[in-house]
Every structure is written in structure tokens, then in C-alpha cells.
């Protein structure tokens, strides 16, 4: 679980790992290059090829906003195959949306989620330049 600066909790995980236990999330944000296999509960799919960036920036922004709003009262999860690159990048951008300065968001997610979050130089640049739309 990651506690955002506002105190909201979200979970990040890799789909390749065994189910971590606990309740099924109310909203699972799946960051994958192909349409996902259906999961229990409500899902949002953001097409995001491995080691790259979201294919649809407007959709990504909308899903982040929805996830942040819903985390106030529901279980929200972000997941990709390994749980580090795409998931870490999305969590870093979510932290920016929640008030972390963009130039410090990669370090923030690495200290609050996993030290190996945000894997590629392109993903790091994406987070540093992330400005949520108004």
C-alpha cells in the first residue's frame, strides 16, 4: 500500500506475482499493452506498452483523477505486468496530482512504493514533466 501525501491509500502490484491477498479492489487500473483478462471488480484499462508511455494521455489523466477521487472511500489498485515501471510511473504521476512536486515524484515513489519504480529514462522524463490538466 502507498499512502499519498493527502493520506489516501492506493495499492500498486505486478500481475505476474501471486495475488497479495485481502479484498478485491473496487477499482483496478490496468496499465498494459493489450486488453486485459477480466478481473473481479471494476477495471480501467490504459493502453501502455511495456517500457513505454501511455498511448492516450487524456485517458491516462482522466483515469488518474478518477482513481484519486475514488481512493477517498474505496480500494484502488494500479497494476502492470511486473509492478514497477508502468505502475511506478502512474503512482508517481498520481502523487503529483496529490501535491508532490513533479521534479521530486520519482524519488518520492521510490521511497514510498519500491526503489525500482519508474524504470526507463522516458518514464522518468514523463514524470518530471507531468502537469495534470486543469
PDB file of C-alpha atoms in Angstrom:
ATOM      1  CA  UNK A   1       0.000   0.000   0.000  1.00  0.00           C
ATOM      2  CA  UNK A   2       1.135   3.514  -0.775  1.00  0.00           C
ATOM      3  CA  UNK A   3      -0.018   6.381   1.428  1.00  0.00           C
ATOM      4  CA  UNK A   4      -0.252   9.544  -0.653  1.00  0.00           C
ATOM      5  CA  UNK A   5       0.561  12.936   0.906  1.00  0.00           C
ATOM      6  CA  UNK A   6      -3.170  13.545   1.459  1.00  0.00           C
ATOM      7  CA  UNK A   7      -3.367  10.321   3.459  1.00  0.00           C
ATOM      8  CA  UNK A   8      -5.256   8.379   0.792  1.00  0.00           C
ATOM      9  CA  UNK A   9      -4.153   4.779   0.238  1.00  0.00           C
ATOM     10  CA  UNK A  10      -3.670   3.019  -3.101  1.00  0.00           C
ATOM     11  CA  UNK A  11      -2.083  -0.316  -3.902  1.00  0.00           C
ATOM     12  CA  UNK A  12       0.457  -0.983  -6.625  1.00  0.00           C
ATOM     13  CA  UNK A  13       1.279  -4.501  -7.741  1.00  0.00           C
ATOM     14  CA  UNK A  14       2.520  -6.717 -10.522  1.00  0.00           C
ATOM     15  CA  UNK A  15       0.024  -9.026 -12.190  1.00  0.00           C
ATOM     16  CA  UNK A  16       2.726 -11.664 -12.669  1.00  0.00           C
ATOM     17  CA  UNK A  17       3.083 -12.078  -8.886  1.00  0.00           C
ATOM     18  CA  UNK A  18       0.639 -14.162  -6.836  1.00  0.00           C
ATOM     19  CA  UNK A  19      -2.473 -12.407  -5.548  1.00  0.00           C
ATOM     20  CA  UNK A  20      -1.344 -10.399  -2.479  1.00  0.00           C
ATOM     21  CA  UNK A  21      -4.444 -11.270  -0.500  1.00  0.00           C
ATOM     22  CA  UNK A  22      -7.009  -9.014   1.018  1.00  0.00           C
ATOM     23  CA  UNK A  23     -10.197  -7.679  -0.503  1.00  0.00           C
ATOM     24  CA  UNK A  24     -10.597  -7.270  -4.248  1.00  0.00           C
ATOM     25  CA  UNK A  25     -10.130  -3.596  -5.199  1.00  0.00           C
ATOM     26  CA  UNK A  26     -13.196  -1.557  -6.024  1.00  0.00           C
ATOM     27  CA  UNK A  27     -11.236  -0.078  -8.940  1.00  0.00           C
ATOM     28  CA  UNK A  28      -8.254  -1.716 -10.636  1.00  0.00           C
ATOM     29  CA  UNK A  29      -6.290   0.442 -13.085  1.00  0.00           C
ATOM     30  CA  UNK A  30      -4.556  -1.911 -15.518  1.00  0.00           C
ATOM     31  CA  UNK A  31      -1.568  -0.485 -17.382  1.00  0.00           C
ATOM     32  CA  UNK A  32      -0.993  -2.966 -20.192  1.00  0.00           C
ATOM     33  CA  UNK A  33      -0.124  -3.024 -23.873  1.00  0.00           C
ATOM     34  CA  UNK A  34      -3.024  -5.361 -24.701  1.00  0.00           C
ATOM     35  CA  UNK A  35      -6.598  -5.599 -23.446  1.00  0.00           C
ATOM     36  CA  UNK A  36      -6.510  -7.310 -20.043  1.00  0.00           C
ATOM     37  CA  UNK A  37      -8.014 -10.592 -18.988  1.00  0.00           C
ATOM     38  CA  UNK A  38     -11.135  -9.716 -16.995  1.00  0.00           C
ATOM     39  CA  UNK A  39     -10.617  -9.394 -13.249  1.00  0.00           C
ATOM     40  CA  UNK A  40     -13.086  -9.397 -10.408  1.00  0.00           C
ATOM     41  CA  UNK A  41     -14.316  -5.899  -9.703  1.00  0.00           C
ATOM     42  CA  UNK A  42     -14.350  -2.762 -11.807  1.00  0.00           C
ATOM     43  CA  UNK A  43     -11.364  -2.058 -14.070  1.00  0.00           C
ATOM     44  CA  UNK A  44      -9.990   0.730 -16.221  1.00  0.00           C
ATOM     45  CA  UNK A  45      -7.539  -0.200 -18.954  1.00  0.00           C
ATOM     46  CA  UNK A  46      -4.900   2.281 -20.049  1.00  0.00           C
ATOM     47  CA  UNK A  47      -3.085   1.020 -23.148  1.00  0.00           C
ATOM     48  CA  UNK A  48       0.543   1.294 -22.162  1.00  0.00           C
ATOM     49  CA  UNK A  49       3.174  -0.906 -23.845  1.00  0.00           C
ATOM     50  CA  UNK A  50       5.907  -2.230 -21.573  1.00  0.00           C
ATOM     51  CA  UNK A  51       8.848   0.184 -21.046  1.00  0.00           C
ATOM     52  CA  UNK A  52       6.976   2.978 -22.823  1.00  0.00           C
ATOM     53  CA  UNK A  53       4.381   5.643 -22.001  1.00  0.00           C
ATOM     54  CA  UNK A  54       0.577   5.734 -22.020  1.00  0.00           C
ATOM     55  CA  UNK A  55      -0.801   5.636 -25.565  1.00  0.00           C
ATOM     56  CA  UNK A  56      -3.635   8.067 -24.738  1.00  0.00           C
ATOM     57  CA  UNK A  57      -2.549  10.881 -22.425  1.00  0.00           C
ATOM     58  CA  UNK A  58      -6.084  12.275 -21.997  1.00  0.00           C
ATOM     59  CA  UNK A  59      -7.400   8.859 -20.940  1.00  0.00           C
ATOM     60  CA  UNK A  60      -4.465   8.424 -18.536  1.00  0.00           C
ATOM     61  CA  UNK A  61      -5.177  11.823 -16.939  1.00  0.00           C
ATOM     62  CA  UNK A  62      -8.897  11.029 -16.599  1.00  0.00           C
ATOM     63  CA  UNK A  63      -8.207   7.635 -15.028  1.00  0.00           C
ATOM     64  CA  UNK A  64      -5.727   9.174 -12.559  1.00  0.00           C
ATOM     65  CA  UNK A  65      -8.296  11.761 -11.477  1.00  0.00           C
ATOM     66  CA  UNK A  66     -10.973   9.094 -11.091  1.00  0.00           C
ATOM     67  CA  UNK A  67      -8.619   6.884  -9.079  1.00  0.00           C
ATOM     68  CA  UNK A  68      -7.658   9.739  -6.749  1.00  0.00           C
ATOM     69  CA  UNK A  69     -11.308  10.680  -6.170  1.00  0.00           C
ATOM     70  CA  UNK A  70     -12.370   7.092  -5.559  1.00  0.00           C
ATOM     71  CA  UNK A  71      -9.451   6.366  -3.212  1.00  0.00           C
ATOM     72  CA  UNK A  72     -11.159   8.642  -0.681  1.00  0.00           C
ATOM     73  CA  UNK A  73     -13.697   5.911   0.069  1.00  0.00           C
ATOM     74  CA  UNK A  74     -12.824   2.853  -1.999  1.00  0.00           C
ATOM     75  CA  UNK A  75      -9.972   0.400  -2.555  1.00  0.00           C
ATOM     76  CA  UNK A  76      -7.948   1.442  -5.614  1.00  0.00           C
ATOM     77  CA  UNK A  77      -5.160  -0.537  -7.230  1.00  0.00           C
ATOM     78  CA  UNK A  78      -2.680   0.159 -10.056  1.00  0.00           C
ATOM     79  CA  UNK A  79      -1.116  -2.828 -11.795  1.00  0.00           C
ATOM     80  CA  UNK A  80       1.061  -3.751 -14.751  1.00  0.00           C
ATOM     81  CA  UNK A  81       2.852  -6.988 -15.527  1.00  0.00           C
ATOM     82  CA  UNK A  82       5.853  -6.517 -13.242  1.00  0.00           C
ATOM     83  CA  UNK A  83       4.509  -3.773 -10.973  1.00  0.00           C
ATOM     84  CA  UNK A  84       7.487  -1.431 -11.291  1.00  0.00           C
ATOM     85  CA  UNK A  85       7.819   0.600 -14.493  1.00  0.00           C
ATOM     86  CA  UNK A  86       4.313   1.463 -15.614  1.00  0.00           C
ATOM     87  CA  UNK A  87       2.800   1.087 -12.141  1.00  0.00           C
ATOM     88  CA  UNK A  88       5.577   3.168 -10.566  1.00  0.00           C
ATOM     89  CA  UNK A  89       5.210   5.846 -13.243  1.00  0.00           C
ATOM     90  CA  UNK A  90       1.447   6.021 -12.721  1.00  0.00           C
ATOM     91  CA  UNK A  91       1.866   6.183  -8.926  1.00  0.00           C
ATOM     92  CA  UNK A  92       4.437   8.976  -9.311  1.00  0.00           C
ATOM     93  CA  UNK A  93       2.002  10.932 -11.509  1.00  0.00           C
ATOM     94  CA  UNK A  94      -0.785  10.257  -9.001  1.00  0.00           C
ATOM     95  CA  UNK A  95       1.493  11.686  -6.300  1.00  0.00           C
ATOM     96  CA  UNK A  96       1.982  14.819  -8.444  1.00  0.00           C
ATOM     97  CA  UNK A  97      -1.789  15.118  -8.736  1.00  0.00           C
ATOM     98  CA  UNK A  98      -1.907  14.793  -4.923  1.00  0.00           C
ATOM     99  CA  UNK A  99       0.646  17.566  -4.343  1.00  0.00           C
ATOM    100  CA  UNK A 100       4.174  16.128  -4.717  1.00  0.00           C
ATOM    101  CA  UNK A 101       6.348  18.385  -6.925  1.00  0.00           C
ATOM    102  CA  UNK A 102       6.903  16.707 -10.317  1.00  0.00           C
ATOM    103  CA  UNK A 103      10.692  17.040 -10.099  1.00  0.00           C
ATOM    104  CA  UNK A 104      10.678  15.004  -6.864  1.00  0.00           C
ATOM    105  CA  UNK A 105       7.942  12.485  -7.668  1.00  0.00           C
ATOM    106  CA  UNK A 106      10.247   9.692  -8.908  1.00  0.00           C
ATOM    107  CA  UNK A 107      12.272   9.839  -5.688  1.00  0.00           C
ATOM    108  CA  UNK A 108       9.037  10.012  -3.704  1.00  0.00           C
ATOM    109  CA  UNK A 109       7.526   6.893  -5.322  1.00  0.00           C
ATOM    110  CA  UNK A 110      10.814   5.020  -4.967  1.00  0.00           C
ATOM    111  CA  UNK A 111      10.868   5.710  -1.236  1.00  0.00           C
ATOM    112  CA  UNK A 112       7.142   5.049  -0.664  1.00  0.00           C
ATOM    113  CA  UNK A 113       6.491   2.164  -3.082  1.00  0.00           C
ATOM    114  CA  UNK A 114       9.602   0.370  -4.369  1.00  0.00           C
ATOM    115  CA  UNK A 115      13.173   1.524  -5.054  1.00  0.00           C
ATOM    116  CA  UNK A 116      12.916   0.061  -8.573  1.00  0.00           C
ATOM    117  CA  UNK A 117       9.836   2.081  -9.604  1.00  0.00           C
ATOM    118  CA  UNK A 118       9.877   4.100 -12.856  1.00  0.00           C
ATOM    119  CA  UNK A 119      12.247   2.030 -14.965  1.00  0.00           C
ATOM    120  CA  UNK A 120      13.189   3.946 -18.104  1.00  0.00           C
ATOM    121  CA  UNK A 121      14.653   7.382 -18.841  1.00  0.00           C
ATOM    122  CA  UNK A 122      11.495   8.170 -20.849  1.00  0.00           C
ATOM    123  CA  UNK A 123       9.279   7.289 -17.895  1.00  0.00           C
ATOM    124  CA  UNK A 124      11.419   9.458 -15.587  1.00  0.00           C
ATOM    125  CA  UNK A 125      11.152  12.404 -18.026  1.00  0.00           C
ATOM    126  CA  UNK A 126       7.393  11.845 -18.307  1.00  0.00           C
ATOM    127  CA  UNK A 127       7.004  12.144 -14.525  1.00  0.00           C
ATOM    128  CA  UNK A 128       9.315  15.185 -14.245  1.00  0.00           C
ATOM    129  CA  UNK A 129       7.286  16.948 -16.945  1.00  0.00           C
ATOM    130  CA  UNK A 130       3.886  15.749 -15.736  1.00  0.00           C
ATOM    131  CA  UNK A 131       1.433  18.591 -15.370  1.00  0.00           C
ATOM    132  CA  UNK A 132      -2.125  17.456 -14.691  1.00  0.00           C
ATOM    133  CA  UNK A 133      -4.675  19.167 -16.900  1.00  0.00           C
ATOM    134  CA  UNK A 134      -6.867  21.816 -15.245  1.00  0.00           C
TER     135      UNK A 134
END
